[in-house]
mmCIF file with all atom_site columns, C-alpha atoms in Angstrom:
data_model
loop_
_atom_site.group_PDB
_atom_site.id
_atom_site.type_symbol
_atom_site.label_atom_id
_atom_site.label_alt_id
_atom_site.label_comp_id
_atom_site.label_asym_id
_atom_site.label_entity_id
_atom_site.label_seq_id
_atom_site.pdbx_PDB_ins_code
_atom_site.Cartn_x
_atom_site.Cartn_y
_atom_site.Cartn_z
_atom_site.occupancy
_atom_site.B_iso_or_equiv
_atom_site.pdbx_formal_charge
_atom_site.auth_seq_id
_atom_site.auth_comp_id
_atom_site.auth_asym_id
_atom_site.auth_atom_id
_atom_site.pdbx_PDB_model_num
ATOM 1   C CA . ALA A 1 1   ? 113.944 124.970 131.530 1.00 0.00 ? 1   ALA A CA 1
ATOM 2   C CA . ALA A 1 2   ? 114.089 123.135 128.189 1.00 0.00 ? 2   ALA A CA 1
ATOM 3   C CA . PHE A 1 3   ? 111.119 121.001 129.190 1.00 0.00 ? 3   PHE A CA 1
ATOM 4   C CA . TRP A 1 4   ? 109.038 124.086 129.941 1.00 0.00 ? 4   TRP A CA 1
ATOM 5   C CA . TYR A 1 5   ? 110.014 125.437 126.525 1.00 0.00 ? 5   TYR A CA 1
ATOM 6   C CA . GLU A 1 6   ? 108.821 122.162 125.000 1.00 0.00 ? 6   GLU A CA 1
ATOM 7   C CA . MET A 1 7   ? 105.491 122.416 126.851 1.00 0.00 ? 7   MET A CA 1
ATOM 8   C CA . ILE A 1 8   ? 104.944 126.011 125.762 1.00 0.00 ? 8   ILE A CA 1
ATOM 9   C CA . SER A 1 9   ? 105.730 125.167 122.130 1.00 0.00 ? 9   SER A CA 1
ATOM 10  C CA . PHE A 1 10  ? 102.816 122.689 122.202 1.00 0.00 ? 10  PHE A CA 1
ATOM 11  C CA . SER A 1 11  ? 100.388 125.041 123.962 1.00 0.00 ? 11  SER A CA 1
ATOM 12  C CA . ASN A 1 12  ? 98.564  127.742 122.040 1.00 0.00 ? 12  ASN A CA 1
ATOM 13  C CA . SER A 1 13  ? 98.571  131.215 123.604 1.00 0.00 ? 13  SER A CA 1
ATOM 14  C CA . SER A 1 14  ? 100.326 130.047 126.767 1.00 0.00 ? 14  SER A CA 1
ATOM 15  C CA . LYS A 1 15  ? 102.963 131.715 128.881 1.00 0.00 ? 15  LYS A CA 1
ATOM 16  C CA . VAL A 1 16  ? 104.969 130.747 131.949 1.00 0.00 ? 16  VAL A CA 1
ATOM 17  C CA . LEU A 1 17  ? 107.211 132.678 134.327 1.00 0.00 ? 17  LEU A CA 1
ATOM 18  C CA . LEU A 1 18  ? 110.430 130.776 135.043 1.00 0.00 ? 18  LEU A CA 1
ATOM 19  C CA . ARG A 1 19  ? 111.664 132.355 138.253 1.00 0.00 ? 19  ARG A CA 1
ATOM 20  C CA . ASN A 1 20  ? 115.370 133.045 138.714 1.00 0.00 ? 20  ASN A CA 1
ATOM 21  C CA . LEU A 1 21  ? 116.276 131.934 135.180 1.00 0.00 ? 21  LEU A CA 1
ATOM 22  C CA . ASN A 1 22  ? 118.836 134.171 133.527 1.00 0.00 ? 22  ASN A CA 1
ATOM 23  C CA . VAL A 1 23  ? 119.131 134.058 129.725 1.00 0.00 ? 23  VAL A CA 1
ATOM 24  C CA . ASN A 1 24  ? 122.712 135.336 130.026 1.00 0.00 ? 24  ASN A CA 1
ATOM 25  C CA . SER A 1 25  ? 123.744 132.318 132.117 1.00 0.00 ? 25  SER A CA 1
ATOM 26  C CA . LEU A 1 26  ? 126.518 129.937 131.076 1.00 0.00 ? 26  LEU A CA 1
ATOM 27  C CA . GLN A 1 27  ? 124.122 127.002 131.595 1.00 0.00 ? 27  GLN A CA 1
ATOM 28  C CA . ALA A 1 28  ? 122.885 125.138 128.510 1.00 0.00 ? 28  ALA A CA 1
ATOM 29  C CA . ASP A 1 29  ? 119.315 126.168 129.255 1.00 0.00 ? 29  ASP A CA 1
ATOM 30  C CA . ALA A 1 30  ? 120.324 129.729 128.353 1.00 0.00 ? 30  ALA A CA 1
ATOM 31  C CA . VAL A 1 31  ? 120.883 128.457 124.797 1.00 0.00 ? 31  VAL A CA 1
ATOM 32  C CA . ALA A 1 32  ? 117.376 126.968 124.937 1.00 0.00 ? 32  ALA A CA 1
ATOM 33  C CA . ALA A 1 33  ? 115.943 130.460 124.499 1.00 0.00 ? 33  ALA A CA 1
ATOM 34  C CA . LYS A 1 34  ? 117.693 130.796 121.130 1.00 0.00 ? 34  LYS A CA 1
ATOM 35  C CA . ILE A 1 35  ? 116.895 127.264 120.005 1.00 0.00 ? 35  ILE A CA 1
ATOM 36  C CA . PHE A 1 36  ? 113.233 127.382 120.959 1.00 0.00 ? 36  PHE A CA 1
ATOM 37  C CA . LYS A 1 37  ? 112.739 130.766 119.312 1.00 0.00 ? 37  LYS A CA 1
ATOM 38  C CA . ASN A 1 38  ? 112.872 128.769 116.064 1.00 0.00 ? 38  ASN A CA 1
ATOM 39  C CA . LEU A 1 39  ? 110.141 126.525 117.482 1.00 0.00 ? 39  LEU A CA 1
ATOM 40  C CA . GLY A 1 40  ? 107.699 129.311 118.302 1.00 0.00 ? 40  GLY A CA 1
ATOM 41  C CA . VAL A 1 41  ? 108.652 130.206 121.877 1.00 0.00 ? 41  VAL A CA 1
ATOM 42  C CA . GLU A 1 42  ? 109.530 133.788 122.750 1.00 0.00 ? 42  GLU A CA 1
ATOM 43  C CA . THR A 1 43  ? 111.670 134.543 125.817 1.00 0.00 ? 43  THR A CA 1
ATOM 44  C CA . ILE A 1 44  ? 111.229 137.828 127.670 1.00 0.00 ? 44  ILE A CA 1
ATOM 45  C CA . SER A 1 45  ? 113.608 138.797 130.488 1.00 0.00 ? 45  SER A CA 1
ATOM 46  C CA . VAL A 1 46  ? 111.875 140.250 133.536 1.00 0.00 ? 46  VAL A CA 1
ATOM 47  C CA . LYS A 1 47  ? 113.071 141.114 137.039 1.00 0.00 ? 47  LYS A CA 1
ATOM 48  C CA . GLU A 1 48  ? 111.835 137.781 138.477 1.00 0.00 ? 48  GLU A CA 1
ATOM 49  C CA . GLY A 1 49  ? 113.403 135.617 135.717 1.00 0.00 ? 49  GLY A CA 1
ATOM 50  C CA . VAL A 1 50  ? 112.034 135.030 132.226 1.00 0.00 ? 50  VAL A CA 1
ATOM 51  C CA . ILE A 1 51  ? 108.609 134.715 130.736 1.00 0.00 ? 51  ILE A CA 1
ATOM 52  C CA . ILE A 1 52  ? 108.290 132.230 127.904 1.00 0.00 ? 52  ILE A CA 1
ATOM 53  C CA . ARG A 1 53  ? 105.265 132.312 125.653 1.00 0.00 ? 53  ARG A CA 1
ATOM 54  C CA . ASN A 1 54  ? 103.965 130.633 122.552 1.00 0.00 ? 54  ASN A CA 1
ATOM 55  C CA . VAL A 1 55  ? 104.055 132.769 119.399 1.00 0.00 ? 55  VAL A CA 1
ATOM 56  C CA . THR A 1 56  ? 103.194 132.120 115.776 1.00 0.00 ? 56  THR A CA 1
ATOM 57  C CA . PHE A 1 57  ? 105.299 129.317 114.375 1.00 0.00 ? 57  PHE A CA 1
ATOM 58  C CA . ASN A 1 58  ? 105.550 128.414 110.722 1.00 0.00 ? 58  ASN A CA 1
ATOM 59  C CA . SER A 1 59  ? 108.617 126.500 109.654 1.00 0.00 ? 59  SER A CA 1
ATOM 60  C CA . GLN A 1 60  ? 108.927 123.336 107.649 1.00 0.00 ? 60  GLN A CA 1
ATOM 61  C CA . PHE A 1 61  ? 112.662 122.660 108.044 1.00 0.00 ? 61  PHE A CA 1
ATOM 62  C CA . LEU A 1 62  ? 115.144 123.536 110.796 1.00 0.00 ? 62  LEU A CA 1
ATOM 63  C CA . THR A 1 63  ? 118.766 122.729 111.650 1.00 0.00 ? 63  THR A CA 1
ATOM 64  C CA . PHE A 1 64  ? 120.169 122.480 115.181 1.00 0.00 ? 64  PHE A CA 1
ATOM 65  C CA . ASN A 1 65  ? 123.733 121.965 116.443 1.00 0.00 ? 65  ASN A CA 1
ATOM 66  C CA . PHE A 1 66  ? 124.101 120.290 119.854 1.00 0.00 ? 66  PHE A CA 1
ATOM 67  C CA . LYS A 1 67  ? 127.893 120.231 120.073 1.00 0.00 ? 67  LYS A CA 1
ATOM 68  C CA . ASN A 1 68  ? 127.901 122.645 123.037 1.00 0.00 ? 68  ASN A CA 1
ATOM 69  C CA . CYS A 1 69  ? 124.507 121.738 124.510 1.00 0.00 ? 69  CYS A CA 1
ATOM 70  C CA . PRO A 1 70  ? 123.922 117.970 124.124 1.00 0.00 ? 70  PRO A CA 1
ATOM 71  C CA . ASP A 1 71  ? 121.519 117.805 127.084 1.00 0.00 ? 71  ASP A CA 1
ATOM 72  C CA . LEU A 1 72  ? 118.966 119.824 125.116 1.00 0.00 ? 72  LEU A CA 1
ATOM 73  C CA . PHE A 1 73  ? 118.724 117.223 122.336 1.00 0.00 ? 73  PHE A CA 1
ATOM 74  C CA . PRO A 1 74  ? 115.867 115.104 123.804 1.00 0.00 ? 74  PRO A CA 1
ATOM 75  C CA . SER A 1 75  ? 113.541 118.044 124.366 1.00 0.00 ? 75  SER A CA 1
ATOM 76  C CA . VAL A 1 76  ? 114.317 119.669 121.003 1.00 0.00 ? 76  VAL A CA 1
ATOM 77  C CA . ILE A 1 77  ? 113.882 116.517 118.920 1.00 0.00 ? 77  ILE A CA 1
ATOM 78  C CA . ALA A 1 78  ? 110.650 115.676 120.776 1.00 0.00 ? 78  ALA A CA 1
ATOM 79  C CA . THR A 1 79  ? 109.414 119.213 120.115 1.00 0.00 ? 79  THR A CA 1
ATOM 80  C CA . CYS A 1 80  ? 110.214 118.926 116.413 1.00 0.00 ? 80  CYS A CA 1
ATOM 81  C CA . ALA A 1 81  ? 108.314 115.632 116.299 1.00 0.00 ? 81  ALA A CA 1
ATOM 82  C CA . GLY A 1 82  ? 105.311 117.095 118.123 1.00 0.00 ? 82  GLY A CA 1
ATOM 83  C CA . LEU A 1 83  ? 105.239 120.151 115.864 1.00 0.00 ? 83  LEU A CA 1
ATOM 84  C CA . LYS A 1 84  ? 105.736 117.948 112.767 1.00 0.00 ? 84  LYS A CA 1
ATOM 85  C CA . VAL A 1 85  ? 108.878 119.725 111.573 1.00 0.00 ? 85  VAL A CA 1
ATOM 86  C CA . ASP A 1 86  ? 111.544 118.270 109.299 1.00 0.00 ? 86  ASP A CA 1
ATOM 87  C CA . ALA A 1 87  ? 114.883 118.883 110.995 1.00 0.00 ? 87  ALA A CA 1
ATOM 88  C CA . THR A 1 88  ? 118.575 118.129 110.861 1.00 0.00 ? 88  THR A CA 1
ATOM 89  C CA . PHE A 1 89  ? 120.486 117.654 114.099 1.00 0.00 ? 89  PHE A CA 1
ATOM 90  C CA . THR A 1 90  ? 124.295 117.933 114.227 1.00 0.00 ? 90  THR A CA 1
ATOM 91  C CA . GLY A 1 91  ? 126.912 117.775 116.987 1.00 0.00 ? 91  GLY A CA 1
ATOM 92  C CA . LEU A 1 92  ? 125.522 114.446 118.222 1.00 0.00 ? 92  LEU A CA 1
ATOM 93  C CA . LYS A 1 93  ? 128.680 112.413 118.761 1.00 0.00 ? 93  LYS A CA 1
ATOM 94  C CA . ASN A 1 94  ? 128.666 112.728 122.577 1.00 0.00 ? 94  ASN A CA 1
ATOM 95  C CA . LEU A 1 95  ? 125.034 111.668 122.964 1.00 0.00 ? 95  LEU A CA 1
ATOM 96  C CA . SER A 1 96  ? 125.968 108.016 123.220 1.00 0.00 ? 96  SER A CA 1
ATOM 97  C CA . ILE A 1 97  ? 127.972 108.603 126.430 1.00 0.00 ? 97  ILE A CA 1
ATOM 98  C CA . LYS A 1 98  ? 125.168 110.130 128.499 1.00 0.00 ? 98  LYS A CA 1
ATOM 99  C CA . GLU A 1 99  ? 122.847 108.228 130.864 1.00 0.00 ? 99  GLU A CA 1
ATOM 100 C CA . SER A 1 100 ? 121.686 106.397 127.732 1.00 0.00 ? 100 SER A CA 1
ATOM 101 C CA . ASP A 1 101 ? 122.509 106.536 124.045 1.00 0.00 ? 101 ASP A CA 1
ATOM 102 C CA . ARG A 1 102 ? 120.169 109.497 123.643 1.00 0.00 ? 102 ARG A CA 1
ATOM 103 C CA . LYS A 1 103 ? 120.295 109.613 119.860 1.00 0.00 ? 103 LYS A CA 1
ATOM 104 C CA . LYS A 1 104 ? 119.391 105.949 119.506 1.00 0.00 ? 104 LYS A CA 1
ATOM 105 C CA . ALA A 1 105 ? 116.812 106.132 122.307 1.00 0.00 ? 105 ALA A CA 1
ATOM 106 C CA . MET A 1 106 ? 114.979 109.103 120.848 1.00 0.00 ? 106 MET A CA 1
ATOM 107 C CA . MET A 1 107 ? 115.018 107.610 117.356 1.00 0.00 ? 107 MET A CA 1
ATOM 108 C CA . THR A 1 108 ? 113.578 104.331 118.649 1.00 0.00 ? 108 THR A CA 1
ATOM 109 C CA . GLU A 1 109 ? 110.834 105.975 120.672 1.00 0.00 ? 109 GLU A CA 1
ATOM 110 C CA . LEU A 1 110 ? 109.827 108.632 118.116 1.00 0.00 ? 110 LEU A CA 1
ATOM 111 C CA . LYS A 1 111 ? 109.408 105.938 115.451 1.00 0.00 ? 111 LYS A CA 1
ATOM 112 C CA . LYS A 1 112 ? 106.453 104.797 117.588 1.00 0.00 ? 112 LYS A CA 1
ATOM 113 C CA . ILE A 1 113 ? 104.666 108.018 116.612 1.00 0.00 ? 113 ILE A CA 1
ATOM 114 C CA . ASN A 1 114 ? 105.433 107.806 112.881 1.00 0.00 ? 114 ASN A CA 1
ATOM 115 C CA . VAL A 1 115 ? 108.641 109.850 112.822 1.00 0.00 ? 115 VAL A CA 1
ATOM 116 C CA . SER A 1 116 ? 111.328 108.539 110.484 1.00 0.00 ? 116 SER A CA 1
ATOM 117 C CA . PHE A 1 117 ? 115.041 109.215 110.319 1.00 0.00 ? 117 PHE A CA 1
ATOM 118 C CA . GLU A 1 118 ? 118.023 109.219 108.028 1.00 0.00 ? 118 GLU A CA 1
ATOM 119 C CA . GLU A 1 119 ? 121.212 108.694 109.988 1.00 0.00 ? 119 GLU A CA 1
ATOM 120 C CA . ILE A 1 120 ? 123.801 110.679 108.033 1.00 0.00 ? 120 ILE A CA 1
ATOM 121 C CA . SER A 1 121 ? 126.704 109.943 110.432 1.00 0.00 ? 121 SER A CA 1
ATOM 122 C CA . ASP A 1 122 ? 127.516 109.662 114.162 1.00 0.00 ? 122 ASP A CA 1
ATOM 123 C CA . GLU A 1 123 ? 127.418 113.462 114.178 1.00 0.00 ? 123 GLU A CA 1
ATOM 124 C CA . GLU A 1 124 ? 124.327 114.116 112.046 1.00 0.00 ? 124 GLU A CA 1
ATOM 125 C CA . LEU A 1 125 ? 120.728 112.948 111.965 1.00 0.00 ? 125 LEU A CA 1
ATOM 126 C CA . LYS A 1 126 ? 117.905 113.988 109.669 1.00 0.00 ? 126 LYS A CA 1
ATOM 127 C CA . MET A 1 127 ? 114.350 113.707 110.984 1.00 0.00 ? 127 MET A CA 1
ATOM 128 C CA . ILE A 1 128 ? 111.441 113.368 108.588 1.00 0.00 ? 128 ILE A CA 1
ATOM 129 C CA . ARG A 1 129 ? 108.248 114.618 110.135 1.00 0.00 ? 129 ARG A CA 1
ATOM 130 C CA . PRO A 1 130 ? 105.165 112.464 110.286 1.00 0.00 ? 130 PRO A CA 1
ATOM 131 C CA . GLU A 1 131 ? 102.161 113.453 108.207 1.00 0.00 ? 131 GLU A CA 1
ATOM 132 C CA . GLU A 1 132 ? 99.959  112.623 111.187 1.00 0.00 ? 132 GLU A CA 1
ATOM 133 C CA . LEU A 1 133 ? 100.698 111.902 114.815 1.00 0.00 ? 133 LEU A CA 1
ATOM 134 C CA . PRO A 1 134 ? 98.901  108.917 116.333 1.00 0.00 ? 134 PRO A CA 1
ATOM 135 C CA . PHE A 1 135 ? 96.571  109.483 119.237 1.00 0.00 ? 135 PHE A CA 1
ATOM 136 C CA . PHE A 1 136 ? 96.400  107.118 122.187 1.00 0.00 ? 136 PHE A CA 1
ATOM 137 C CA . THR A 1 137 ? 93.497  104.674 122.230 1.00 0.00 ? 137 THR A CA 1
ATOM 138 C CA . GLU A 1 138 ? 93.048  101.428 124.136 1.00 0.00 ? 138 GLU A CA 1
ATOM 139 C CA . GLU A 1 139 ? 93.465  99.617  120.817 1.00 0.00 ? 139 GLU A CA 1
ATOM 140 C CA . ASN A 1 140 ? 96.579  101.674 119.981 1.00 0.00 ? 140 ASN A CA 1
ATOM 141 C CA . PRO A 1 141 ? 98.398  102.503 123.235 1.00 0.00 ? 141 PRO A CA 1
ATOM 142 C CA . ILE A 1 142 ? 101.558 104.571 123.010 1.00 0.00 ? 142 ILE A CA 1
ATOM 143 C CA . ILE A 1 143 ? 104.132 103.041 125.311 1.00 0.00 ? 143 ILE A CA 1
ATOM 144 C CA . PHE A 1 144 ? 107.452 104.844 125.664 1.00 0.00 ? 144 PHE A CA 1
ATOM 145 C CA . ASN A 1 145 ? 110.647 103.462 127.171 1.00 0.00 ? 145 ASN A CA 1
ATOM 146 C CA . ASN A 1 146 ? 112.810 106.037 128.990 1.00 0.00 ? 146 ASN A CA 1
ATOM 147 C CA . TYR A 1 147 ? 116.042 103.963 129.064 1.00 0.00 ? 147 TYR A CA 1
ATOM 148 C CA . ASN A 1 148 ? 116.507 104.939 132.722 1.00 0.00 ? 148 ASN A CA 1
ATOM 149 C CA . ASP A 1 149 ? 117.355 108.458 131.513 1.00 0.00 ? 149 ASP A CA 1
ATOM 150 C CA . HIS A 1 150 ? 115.717 111.437 133.194 1.00 0.00 ? 150 HIS A CA 1
ATOM 151 C CA . ARG A 1 151 ? 115.881 113.700 130.134 1.00 0.00 ? 151 ARG A CA 1
ATOM 152 C CA . ILE A 1 152 ? 114.385 111.053 127.848 1.00 0.00 ? 152 ILE A CA 1
ATOM 153 C CA . ALA A 1 153 ? 111.540 110.503 130.336 1.00 0.00 ? 153 ALA A CA 1
ATOM 154 C CA . MET A 1 154 ? 110.697 114.190 130.570 1.00 0.00 ? 154 MET A CA 1
ATOM 155 C CA . ALA A 1 155 ? 110.988 114.949 126.845 1.00 0.00 ? 155 ALA A CA 1
ATOM 156 C CA . LEU A 1 156 ? 108.777 112.019 125.828 1.00 0.00 ? 156 LEU A CA 1
ATOM 157 C CA . SER A 1 157 ? 106.169 112.607 128.525 1.00 0.00 ? 157 SER A CA 1
ATOM 158 C CA . ILE A 1 158 ? 105.497 116.139 127.268 1.00 0.00 ? 158 ILE A CA 1
ATOM 159 C CA . LEU A 1 159 ? 104.508 114.690 123.886 1.00 0.00 ? 159 LEU A CA 1
ATOM 160 C CA . SER A 1 160 ? 101.292 113.646 125.645 1.00 0.00 ? 160 SER A CA 1
ATOM 161 C CA . LEU A 1 161 ? 100.118 117.204 124.943 1.00 0.00 ? 161 LEU A CA 1
ATOM 162 C CA . LYS A 1 162 ? 100.095 116.253 121.251 1.00 0.00 ? 162 LYS A CA 1
ATOM 163 C CA . ILE A 1 163 ? 99.282  112.544 121.258 1.00 0.00 ? 163 ILE A CA 1
ATOM 164 C CA . GLY A 1 164 ? 97.128  112.084 124.346 1.00 0.00 ? 164 GLY A CA 1
ATOM 165 C CA . THR A 1 165 ? 97.829  109.621 127.104 1.00 0.00 ? 165 THR A CA 1
ATOM 166 C CA . ILE A 1 166 ? 101.119 107.764 127.068 1.00 0.00 ? 166 ILE A CA 1
ATOM 167 C CA . GLU A 1 167 ? 102.376 104.873 129.127 1.00 0.00 ? 167 GLU A CA 1
ATOM 168 C CA . MET A 1 168 ? 105.853 104.847 130.658 1.00 0.00 ? 168 MET A CA 1
ATOM 169 C CA . LYS A 1 169 ? 107.419 102.760 133.414 1.00 0.00 ? 169 LYS A CA 1
ATOM 170 C CA . ASN A 1 170 ? 110.197 103.846 135.762 1.00 0.00 ? 170 ASN A CA 1
ATOM 171 C CA . THR A 1 171 ? 109.103 107.491 135.832 1.00 0.00 ? 171 THR A CA 1
ATOM 172 C CA . GLU A 1 172 ? 110.925 108.007 139.144 1.00 0.00 ? 172 GLU A CA 1
ATOM 173 C CA . VAL A 1 173 ? 114.088 108.326 137.031 1.00 0.00 ? 173 VAL A CA 1
ATOM 174 C CA . VAL A 1 174 ? 113.318 112.069 136.782 1.00 0.00 ? 174 VAL A CA 1
ATOM 175 C CA . SER A 1 175 ? 114.345 112.439 140.437 1.00 0.00 ? 175 SER A CA 1
ATOM 176 C CA . LYS A 1 176 ? 117.952 112.748 139.232 1.00 0.00 ? 176 LYS A CA 1
ATOM 177 C CA . SER A 1 177 ? 117.365 116.312 138.051 1.00 0.00 ? 177 SER A CA 1
ATOM 178 C CA . TYR A 1 178 ? 113.715 117.280 138.621 1.00 0.00 ? 178 TYR A CA 1
ATOM 179 C CA . PRO A 1 179 ? 112.098 115.228 141.431 1.00 0.00 ? 179 PRO A CA 1
ATOM 180 C CA . ASN A 1 180 ? 108.726 117.004 141.215 1.00 0.00 ? 180 ASN A CA 1
ATOM 181 C CA . PHE A 1 181 ? 108.606 117.138 137.421 1.00 0.00 ? 181 PHE A CA 1
ATOM 182 C CA . PHE A 1 182 ? 105.355 115.240 136.952 1.00 0.00 ? 182 PHE A CA 1
ATOM 183 C CA . GLU A 1 183 ? 103.549 117.103 139.723 1.00 0.00 ? 183 GLU A CA 1
ATOM 184 C CA . THR A 1 184 ? 104.797 120.430 138.343 1.00 0.00 ? 184 THR A CA 1
ATOM 185 C CA . MET A 1 185 ? 103.894 119.462 134.777 1.00 0.00 ? 185 MET A CA 1
ATOM 186 C CA . VAL A 1 186 ? 100.295 118.735 135.753 1.00 0.00 ? 186 VAL A CA 1
ATOM 187 C CA . LEU A 1 187 ? 100.065 122.131 137.461 1.00 0.00 ? 187 LEU A CA 1
ATOM 188 C CA . GLY A 1 188 ? 101.607 123.822 134.417 1.00 0.00 ? 188 GLY A CA 1
ATOM 189 C CA . ILE A 1 189 ? 99.029  122.379 132.047 1.00 0.00 ? 189 ILE A CA 1
#
């Protein structure tokens, strides 16, 4: 669900019904509702699941702790970059033992869109928002590497809503957790 939250945060006046999602679940995505509230996404429980919708967002600096939900890091940091928010991320120590070193991967790729970072420690990262996001042109293509990591691939691809077309190889990596992600994403937009 975190990737749908990311999409909604980039889409003005949008809403999506996520069927069978329970905000009281023990899954990390349940925490996504709380995290993304700070990024302008409201979560409403309904009989069929939850409705998420874009609401007014106006924040210049946010802090997030991923100690208990490290899998949400790629989508949250990509959202902060797309919304041009300064942010501090803590609880990052375990990110290097996932499918990729997610902290390093996201830092490397987000630098391609003018985001800069101050690495405080293995546990803490400060992101400095870009003044402007680049927009894809043939003279300035935006080519992301997904490090063979499904969450990196999905989080970066959604940035296309803010920066236009992106290029990425090995997109089939998303089949690990969300085989129809790209088909579903196109329908969601």
